[in-house]
Amino acid sequence: MAQAPWAAILIARLGSGWRRPSPLEPQPSRPENLAKVSVVVPTLNEAQRLQPCLEGLMRQGYEVREILIVDSHSQDGTAEMVRAAQHRDPRLRLEFDPPLPTGWVGRPWALHTGFCCAHPESEWILGIDADTQPQPGLVASLLQTAQREQLDLISLSPRFILKTGGEWWLQPALLLTLIYRFGAARAVETQPERILANGQCLLIRRSRLEAIGGYQVAASSFCDDVTLVRAIAATGARVAFRDGSKVLKVRMYEGMAETWREWGRSLDLKDATPAAQVWGDAYFLWAVQGLPLPLLILGLMALALTTPTLPLEMATLLNGLLVLIRWGMTLAIAPVYDWQSGQGRWLFWLSPLADPLAALRITLSSWQRPKQWRGRTYSADTQPLV
């Protein structure tokens, strides 16, 4: 009785998956789109990850007017790396953001600085994270999709690069917490409070950003991408979230422990979501993702050891259905991973065993705001201490 309503909601959410838009394909540049996009890349001590991002951005076509690297005074040679690359592509510009104001998180502050520094004739602002690897035709594909479908904002899910067995086991379970909660992507998102976005690659019409004062609405958010996109969608903008696995790769974290610690802190989306919805989603995850496999095993053991009853049989059947759905979702997300690299790839197929951990991570994260984020330490009121 506790699980059945949530299972029905899950099936309804996933039911539209067969109608989800196709993955974006790389596109050639078009002359009419010359210099319409300013790219903003926020950085803080990204020297170990930035080079593939720079290389990918420099391979983009002439839609890109400029590539602004907004550095938060890195100490690891990030700025020197950008200066060296500037000799190869004049579109690269290095900017340093001012000291972080009270109430701001570092990433939205750097993005806001880039937005303010962008050329006034650029019609679009593209936020790109330093850990991404843009593929040829990415910007052209984003821009042409936005123009064709009259979108004001479009973000992409990437192809994930995993390198250790622990990542292959845990990361898919964490990723699926998003799909369980938000379902398959639609052609155009219509419910601002349920919109999902990915700030790793986020193209926004400049006029929409100007109308809300840039990134200020997401100043104190540790999930600034979702906070920003929901605020823009609430103004009537046309917003979409698409599969970008053919045009964008990302290497997010190094190892299972960092994936658990860093990604898990923002997956609850509490900074963009009412508290009741946060805890409702946590309960939902336990009901349909975290508990079905353990409950199925217990139910089968009980059926073998005791006299079967109708409630026990129905509960076991329901949890069996939920486990089958989970394995189907495992197959569905397999194409969003880079299967050419990494060790222990076979553990991906055992990721359903990590579902209780994934539900636990979302629950733990829902209790408190992060105190450390992207190399900075924050107090409870989001005032930077370091």
CSV table of C-alpha atoms in Angstrom, one decimal:
chain,number,residue,atom,x,y,z
A,1,MET,CA,0.0,0.0,0.0
A,2,ALA,CA,2.9,2.4,0.7
A,3,GLN,CA,4.7,1.6,-2.5
A,4,ALA,CA,1.8,1.2,-5.0
A,5,PRO,CA,0.9,4.9,-5.5
A,6,TRP,CA,4.6,5.8,-6.1
A,7,ALA,CA,5.0,3.0,-8.5
A,8,ALA,CA,2.0,4.3,-10.5
A,9,ILE,CA,3.6,7.8,-10.6
A,10,LEU,CA,6.9,6.3,-11.8
A,11,ILE,CA,5.2,4.4,-14.6
A,12,ALA,CA,3.4,7.5,-15.7
A,13,ARG,CA,6.6,9.5,-15.7
A,14,LEU,CA,8.5,6.9,-17.7
A,15,GLY,CA,5.6,6.2,-20.1
A,16,SER,CA,6.4,9.2,-22.3
A,17,GLY,CA,10.0,8.0,-22.7
A,18,TRP,CA,9.4,6.5,-26.2
A,19,ARG,CA,8.4,10.0,-27.4
A,20,ARG,CA,11.5,11.8,-26.1
A,21,PRO,CA,13.4,13.8,-28.7
A,22,SER,CA,16.4,12.2,-30.5
A,23,PRO,CA,19.9,12.9,-29.3
A,24,LEU,CA,21.4,16.1,-30.9
A,25,GLU,CA,23.7,15.4,-33.8
A,26,PRO,CA,26.8,17.5,-34.7
A,27,GLN,CA,25.9,20.2,-37.2
A,28,PRO,CA,28.0,22.3,-39.6
A,29,SER,CA,28.3,26.0,-39.2
A,30,ARG,CA,25.9,28.4,-41.0
A,31,PRO,CA,27.0,31.8,-42.2
A,32,GLU,CA,23.8,33.5,-40.8
A,33,ASN,CA,24.9,32.4,-37.3
A,34,LEU,CA,28.2,34.2,-37.4
A,35,ALA,CA,29.3,35.4,-34.0
A,36,LYS,CA,26.0,34.9,-32.2
A,37,VAL,CA,27.3,33.1,-29.2
A,38,SER,CA,29.6,34.1,-26.3
A,39,VAL,CA,30.9,31.1,-24.3
A,40,VAL,CA,31.6,31.5,-20.6
A,41,VAL,CA,33.7,28.9,-18.7
A,42,PRO,CA,34.1,29.4,-14.9
A,43,THR,CA,37.3,28.0,-13.5
A,44,LEU,CA,39.0,27.6,-10.1
A,45,ASN,CA,42.1,25.4,-10.1
A,46,GLU,CA,41.1,23.4,-13.2
A,47,ALA,CA,44.6,22.9,-14.7
A,48,GLN,CA,44.2,19.1,-14.6
A,49,ARG,CA,40.9,19.1,-16.5
A,50,LEU,CA,40.7,22.3,-18.6
A,51,GLN,CA,42.8,21.4,-21.6
A,52,PRO,CA,40.3,19.0,-23.3
A,53,CYS,CA,37.6,21.7,-22.7
A,54,LEU,CA,39.7,24.4,-24.4
A,55,GLU,CA,40.6,22.1,-27.3
A,56,GLY,CA,37.0,21.3,-27.9
A,57,LEU,CA,35.9,24.9,-27.7
A,58,MET,CA,38.6,26.0,-30.1
A,59,ARG,CA,37.3,23.4,-32.6
A,60,GLN,CA,33.8,25.0,-32.7
A,61,GLY,CA,32.7,27.0,-35.7
A,62,TYR,CA,32.1,30.7,-36.3
A,63,GLU,CA,28.9,30.8,-34.3
A,64,VAL,CA,31.3,31.4,-31.4
A,65,ARG,CA,32.3,35.1,-31.1
A,66,GLU,CA,34.4,34.7,-28.0
A,67,ILE,CA,35.4,32.2,-25.3
A,68,LEU,CA,35.5,33.8,-21.9
A,69,ILE,CA,37.5,31.9,-19.3
A,70,VAL,CA,36.4,33.5,-16.0
A,71,ASP,CA,39.0,32.5,-13.4
A,72,SER,CA,38.6,32.8,-9.7
A,73,HIS,CA,42.3,33.5,-9.1
A,74,SER,CA,43.5,29.9,-9.5
A,75,GLN,CA,46.8,28.8,-7.9
A,76,ASP,CA,47.5,25.8,-10.1
A,77,GLY,CA,48.5,27.3,-13.4
A,78,THR,CA,45.0,27.5,-14.9
A,79,ALA,CA,45.5,31.1,-16.1
A,80,GLU,CA,48.9,30.3,-17.6
A,81,MET,CA,47.3,27.5,-19.6
A,82,VAL,CA,44.6,29.8,-20.9
A,83,ARG,CA,47.2,32.4,-21.9
A,84,ALA,CA,49.2,29.8,-23.8
A,85,ALA,CA,46.1,28.7,-25.7
A,86,GLN,CA,45.3,32.4,-26.7
A,87,HIS,CA,48.1,32.3,-29.2
A,88,ARG,CA,46.2,29.6,-31.1
A,89,ASP,CA,42.7,31.1,-31.0
A,90,PRO,CA,42.1,34.9,-30.7
A,91,ARG,CA,38.6,34.2,-29.5
A,92,LEU,CA,39.9,33.1,-26.1
A,93,ARG,CA,39.8,35.8,-23.4
A,94,LEU,CA,40.9,35.5,-19.8
A,95,GLU,CA,38.9,37.4,-17.2
A,96,PHE,CA,39.3,37.3,-13.4
A,97,ASP,CA,36.1,37.7,-11.3
A,98,PRO,CA,36.0,40.2,-8.5
A,99,PRO,CA,36.1,39.1,-4.8
A,100,LEU,CA,33.1,36.9,-4.0
A,101,PRO,CA,30.3,39.0,-2.5
A,102,THR,CA,28.3,38.0,0.5
A,103,GLY,CA,25.5,35.7,-0.4
A,104,TRP,CA,27.0,34.4,-3.6
A,105,VAL,CA,28.3,30.9,-4.4
A,106,GLY,CA,31.5,30.9,-6.6
A,107,ARG,CA,30.1,29.3,-9.7
A,108,PRO,CA,27.1,31.6,-10.4
A,109,TRP,CA,29.3,34.6,-9.5
A,110,ALA,CA,31.9,33.6,-12.2
A,111,LEU,CA,29.1,33.0,-14.7
A,112,HIS,CA,27.5,36.4,-13.8
A,113,THR,CA,30.9,38.0,-14.3
A,114,GLY,CA,31.3,36.4,-17.7
A,115,PHE,CA,27.8,37.5,-18.7
A,116,CYS,CA,28.6,41.1,-17.8
A,117,CYS,CA,31.8,40.9,-19.7
A,118,ALA,CA,30.3,39.3,-22.8
A,119,HIS,CA,30.2,41.2,-26.1
A,120,PRO,CA,26.9,43.2,-26.2
A,121,GLU,CA,26.2,42.0,-29.8
A,122,SER,CA,26.2,38.3,-28.8
A,123,GLU,CA,22.6,37.0,-28.9
A,124,TRP,CA,23.3,33.9,-26.8
A,125,ILE,CA,25.3,33.0,-23.7
A,126,LEU,CA,26.6,29.5,-23.5
A,127,GLY,CA,27.8,28.3,-20.0
A,128,ILE,CA,30.3,25.5,-20.3
A,129,ASP,CA,32.0,23.7,-17.3
A,130,ALA,CA,35.7,23.1,-17.3
A,131,ASP,CA,35.4,19.4,-16.9
A,132,THR,CA,33.5,19.0,-20.2
A,133,GLN,CA,34.9,17.9,-23.6
A,134,PRO,CA,32.9,19.7,-26.3
A,135,GLN,CA,32.8,17.7,-29.6
A,136,PRO,CA,32.9,19.3,-33.1
A,137,GLY,CA,29.6,20.7,-34.1
A,138,LEU,CA,28.3,21.2,-30.5
A,139,VAL,CA,27.6,24.9,-30.6
A,140,ALA,CA,26.1,24.8,-34.1
A,141,SER,CA,23.8,21.9,-33.1
A,142,LEU,CA,22.7,23.8,-29.9
A,143,LEU,CA,22.0,27.0,-31.8
A,144,GLN,CA,20.2,25.4,-34.7
A,145,THR,CA,18.0,23.4,-32.4
A,146,ALA,CA,17.1,26.5,-30.4
A,147,GLN,CA,16.3,28.5,-33.6
A,148,ARG,CA,14.3,25.7,-35.2
A,149,GLU,CA,12.2,25.0,-32.2
A,150,GLN,CA,12.0,28.6,-31.0
A,151,LEU,CA,13.6,27.8,-27.7
A,152,ASP,CA,14.9,30.4,-25.2
A,153,LEU,CA,17.1,28.0,-23.3
A,154,ILE,CA,18.5,24.5,-23.9
A,155,SER,CA,20.7,22.4,-21.8
A,156,LEU,CA,22.2,19.0,-22.5
A,157,SER,CA,23.0,15.7,-20.8
A,158,PRO,CA,26.5,14.5,-21.7
A,159,ARG,CA,28.2,11.3,-22.4
A,160,PHE,CA,29.9,10.3,-19.2
A,161,ILE,CA,33.6,9.2,-19.0
A,162,LEU,CA,34.1,6.8,-16.1
A,163,LYS,CA,37.5,5.2,-15.3
A,164,THR,CA,37.2,3.0,-12.2
A,165,GLY,CA,35.0,0.1,-11.2
A,166,GLY,CA,33.5,2.0,-8.3
A,167,GLU,CA,32.4,4.8,-10.6
A,168,TRP,CA,30.8,2.3,-13.0
A,169,TRP,CA,28.9,0.8,-10.1
A,170,LEU,CA,27.7,3.9,-8.2
A,171,GLN,CA,27.4,6.7,-10.8
A,172,PRO,CA,24.6,5.1,-12.8
A,173,ALA,CA,22.5,4.6,-9.6
A,174,LEU,CA,23.0,8.3,-8.7
A,175,LEU,CA,22.2,9.4,-12.3
A,176,LEU,CA,19.0,7.4,-12.2
A,177,THR,CA,17.8,9.3,-9.1
A,178,LEU,CA,17.2,12.2,-11.5
A,179,ILE,CA,15.3,10.1,-14.0
A,180,TYR,CA,13.1,8.5,-11.4
A,181,ARG,CA,12.2,12.0,-10.0
A,182,PHE,CA,11.8,13.9,-13.3
A,183,GLY,CA,11.1,11.2,-15.9
A,184,ALA,CA,12.1,11.4,-19.6
A,185,ALA,CA,12.9,14.7,-21.2
A,186,ARG,CA,10.1,16.3,-23.2
A,187,ALA,CA,10.3,18.4,-26.3
A,188,VAL,CA,9.5,21.5,-24.3
A,189,GLU,CA,9.3,21.6,-20.5
A,190,THR,CA,6.1,23.1,-19.3
A,191,GLN,CA,6.2,22.8,-15.5
A,192,PRO,CA,8.8,25.2,-14.1
A,193,GLU,CA,8.8,23.5,-10.6
A,194,ARG,CA,9.7,20.1,-12.2
A,195,ILE,CA,12.3,21.2,-14.8
A,196,LEU,CA,15.7,19.6,-14.8
A,197,ALA,CA,18.7,21.3,-16.3
A,198,ASN,CA,22.5,20.7,-16.6
A,199,GLY,CA,24.7,23.7,-16.2
A,200,GLN,CA,27.7,21.8,-17.7
A,201,CYS,CA,26.3,23.0,-21.0
A,202,LEU,CA,23.6,25.6,-20.9
A,203,LEU,CA,22.7,27.9,-23.9
A,204,ILE,CA,20.5,30.9,-22.9
A,205,ARG,CA,19.1,33.7,-25.0
A,206,ARG,CA,20.8,36.8,-23.8
A,207,SER,CA,17.6,38.9,-23.6
A,208,ARG,CA,16.1,36.3,-21.2
A,209,LEU,CA,19.2,36.6,-18.9
A,210,GLU,CA,19.0,40.4,-19.1
A,211,ALA,CA,15.3,40.3,-18.1
A,212,ILE,CA,16.1,38.6,-14.8
A,213,GLY,CA,19.3,40.5,-14.0
A,214,GLY,CA,21.7,37.8,-15.1
A,215,TYR,CA,22.6,35.0,-12.6
A,216,GLN,CA,21.5,36.9,-9.5
A,217,VAL,CA,18.4,34.8,-9.0
A,218,ALA,CA,20.8,31.8,-8.5
A,219,ALA,CA,23.4,33.7,-6.4
A,220,SER,CA,23.2,31.5,-3.3
A,221,SER,CA,22.2,28.3,-4.9
A,222,PHE,CA,24.5,25.2,-4.9
A,223,CYS,CA,22.3,23.9,-7.8
A,224,ASP,CA,22.5,27.2,-9.6
A,225,ASP,CA,21.7,25.7,-13.0
A,226,VAL,CA,18.3,24.3,-12.0
A,227,THR,CA,17.5,27.4,-9.9
A,228,LEU,CA,18.3,29.7,-12.9
A,229,VAL,CA,16.4,27.6,-15.5
A,230,ARG,CA,13.3,27.3,-13.4
A,231,ALA,CA,13.3,31.1,-12.8
A,232,ILE,CA,13.6,31.8,-16.5
A,233,ALA,CA,10.9,29.2,-17.3
A,234,ALA,CA,8.5,30.9,-14.8
A,235,THR,CA,8.7,34.0,-17.0
A,236,GLY,CA,7.2,32.1,-19.9
A,237,ALA,CA,10.4,31.2,-21.7
A,238,ARG,CA,10.5,28.0,-23.9
A,239,VAL,CA,13.0,25.6,-22.2
A,240,ALA,CA,14.3,22.2,-23.2
A,241,PHE,CA,16.6,19.6,-21.8
A,242,ARG,CA,18.1,17.2,-24.5
A,243,ASP,CA,20.3,14.3,-24.9
A,244,GLY,CA,23.7,15.7,-25.9
A,245,SER,CA,25.7,12.4,-25.7
A,246,LYS,CA,26.8,12.7,-29.4
A,247,VAL,CA,28.2,16.3,-29.0
A,248,LEU,CA,29.4,16.5,-25.4
A,249,LYS,CA,31.5,14.4,-23.1
A,250,VAL,CA,32.3,15.0,-19.4
A,251,ARG,CA,34.7,13.6,-16.8
A,252,MET,CA,33.1,14.8,-13.7
A,253,TYR,CA,34.9,13.2,-10.7
A,254,GLU,CA,37.9,11.1,-9.9
A,255,GLY,CA,36.8,7.9,-8.3
A,256,MET,CA,33.9,6.5,-6.4
A,257,ALA,CA,34.5,8.5,-3.2
A,258,GLU,CA,34.6,11.8,-5.0
A,259,THR,CA,31.5,11.0,-6.9
A,260,TRP,CA,29.7,10.1,-3.7
A,261,ARG,CA,30.9,13.3,-1.9
A,262,GLU,CA,30.8,15.9,-4.6
A,263,TRP,CA,28.0,15.0,-6.9
A,264,GLY,CA,25.8,13.7,-4.1
A,265,ARG,CA,25.7,17.1,-2.4
A,266,SER,CA,23.8,18.8,-5.1
A,267,LEU,CA,21.5,16.0,-6.5
A,268,ASP,CA,18.8,16.7,-4.0
A,269,LEU,CA,18.2,20.1,-5.7
A,270,LYS,CA,17.0,21.5,-2.4
A,271,ASP,CA,18.1,25.1,-3.3
A,272,ALA,CA,15.7,25.1,-6.2
A,273,THR,CA,12.9,23.1,-4.6
A,274,PRO,CA,10.4,23.6,-1.8
A,275,ALA,CA,11.2,21.5,1.3
A,276,ALA,CA,8.0,19.4,1.0
A,277,GLN,CA,8.9,18.4,-2.5
A,278,VAL,CA,12.5,17.6,-1.5
A,279,TRP,CA,11.4,15.2,1.2
A,280,GLY,CA,8.5,13.8,-1.0
A,281,ASP,CA,11.1,13.0,-3.7
A,282,ALA,CA,13.3,11.3,-1.1
A,283,TYR,CA,10.5,9.1,0.1
A,284,PHE,CA,9.6,8.4,-3.6
A,285,LEU,CA,13.2,7.3,-4.3
A,286,TRP,CA,13.2,4.9,-1.4
A,287,ALA,CA,9.8,3.5,-2.4
A,288,VAL,CA,10.6,2.8,-6.1
A,289,GLN,CA,14.4,2.7,-6.3
A,290,GLY,CA,16.1,2.1,-3.0
A,291,LEU,CA,14.0,-0.6,-1.5
A,292,PRO,CA,12.5,-2.8,-4.3
A,293,LEU,CA,15.4,-5.2,-4.7
A,294,PRO,CA,15.9,-5.8,-0.9
A,295,LEU,CA,12.2,-6.2,-0.5
A,296,LEU,CA,11.9,-8.6,-3.5
A,297,ILE,CA,14.6,-10.8,-2.0
A,298,LEU,CA,12.9,-10.8,1.4
A,299,GLY,CA,9.5,-11.5,-0.2
A,300,LEU,CA,10.8,-14.5,-2.1
A,301,MET,CA,12.5,-15.8,1.0
A,302,ALA,CA,9.2,-15.4,2.9
A,303,LEU,CA,7.2,-17.1,0.2
A,304,ALA,CA,9.6,-20.0,0.3
A,305,LEU,CA,9.6,-20.3,4.1
A,306,THR,CA,6.0,-19.4,5.1
A,307,THR,CA,2.5,-19.9,4.0
A,308,PRO,CA,1.9,-17.5,1.1
A,309,THR,CA,-0.7,-14.8,1.7
A,310,LEU,CA,-2.3,-12.4,-0.8
A,311,PRO,CA,-0.6,-9.2,0.6
A,312,LEU,CA,2.8,-10.9,0.6
A,313,GLU,CA,2.3,-12.2,-3.0
A,314,MET,CA,1.1,-8.7,-4.2
A,315,ALA,CA,4.0,-7.0,-2.5
A,316,THR,CA,6.5,-9.4,-4.0
A,317,LEU,CA,5.0,-9.0,-7.4
A,318,LEU,CA,5.1,-5.2,-7.2
A,319,ASN,CA,8.7,-5.2,-6.1
A,320,GLY,CA,9.5,-7.6,-8.9
A,321,LEU,CA,7.9,-5.2,-11.4
A,322,LEU,CA,10.0,-2.3,-10.0
A,323,VAL,CA,13.2,-4.3,-10.3
A,324,LEU,CA,12.4,-5.2,-13.9
A,325,ILE,CA,11.8,-1.5,-14.6
A,326,ARG,CA,15.2,-0.7,-13.0
A,327,TRP,CA,16.9,-3.2,-15.3
A,328,GLY,CA,15.1,-1.7,-18.3
A,329,MET,CA,16.4,1.7,-17.2
A,330,THR,CA,19.9,0.3,-17.0
A,331,LEU,CA,19.7,-0.7,-20.6
A,332,ALA,CA,18.2,2.7,-21.6
A,333,ILE,CA,21.0,4.8,-20.1
A,334,ALA,CA,23.8,2.6,-21.4
A,335,PRO,CA,24.3,4.7,-24.5
A,336,VAL,CA,25.2,7.8,-22.4
A,337,TYR,CA,28.4,6.3,-21.2
A,338,ASP,CA,31.8,6.1,-23.0
A,339,TRP,CA,32.5,2.4,-23.3
A,340,GLN,CA,35.9,2.9,-24.8
A,341,SER,CA,37.7,3.8,-21.6
A,342,GLY,CA,37.9,2.8,-18.0
A,343,GLN,CA,38.3,-0.3,-16.0
A,344,GLY,CA,35.6,-2.5,-14.4
A,345,ARG,CA,33.0,-1.5,-16.9
A,346,TRP,CA,31.1,-4.7,-16.2
A,347,LEU,CA,30.1,-3.3,-12.8
A,348,PHE,CA,27.7,-1.0,-14.7
A,349,TRP,CA,25.3,-3.9,-15.0
A,350,LEU,CA,25.4,-4.4,-11.2
A,351,SER,CA,24.6,-0.8,-10.5
A,352,PRO,CA,21.0,-1.7,-9.3
A,353,LEU,CA,22.7,-3.1,-6.2
A,354,ALA,CA,23.9,0.5,-5.5
A,355,ASP,CA,20.3,1.9,-5.5
A,356,PRO,CA,19.9,1.8,-1.7
A,357,LEU,CA,23.1,3.8,-1.4
A,358,ALA,CA,21.9,6.3,-4.0
A,359,ALA,CA,18.6,6.8,-2.1
A,360,LEU,CA,20.6,7.2,1.1
A,361,ARG,CA,22.9,9.8,-0.5
A,362,ILE,CA,19.9,11.9,-1.6
A,363,THR,CA,18.4,11.7,1.9
A,364,LEU,CA,21.6,12.6,3.7
A,365,SER,CA,22.2,15.6,1.3
A,366,SER,CA,18.6,16.8,1.9
A,367,TRP,CA,19.4,17.5,5.6
A,368,GLN,CA,21.9,20.3,5.2
A,369,ARG,CA,23.5,22.8,2.8
A,370,PRO,CA,27.1,22.1,1.6
A,371,LYS,CA,29.9,23.8,3.6
A,372,GLN,CA,32.6,23.1,0.9
A,373,TRP,CA,32.1,23.5,-2.8
A,374,ARG,CA,34.6,23.8,-5.7
A,375,GLY,CA,37.6,24.7,-3.6
A,376,ARG,CA,35.8,27.1,-1.3
A,377,THR,CA,34.5,26.8,2.2
A,378,TYR,CA,31.2,28.5,3.1
A,379,SER,CA,29.4,29.4,6.3
A,380,ALA,CA,25.7,28.6,6.9
A,381,ASP,CA,24.6,31.9,5.3
A,382,THR,CA,26.7,31.2,2.2
A,383,GLN,CA,29.4,33.8,3.2
A,384,PRO,CA,32.7,32.6,1.7
A,385,LEU,CA,35.3,31.8,4.4
A,386,VAL,CA,38.1,30.7,2.1
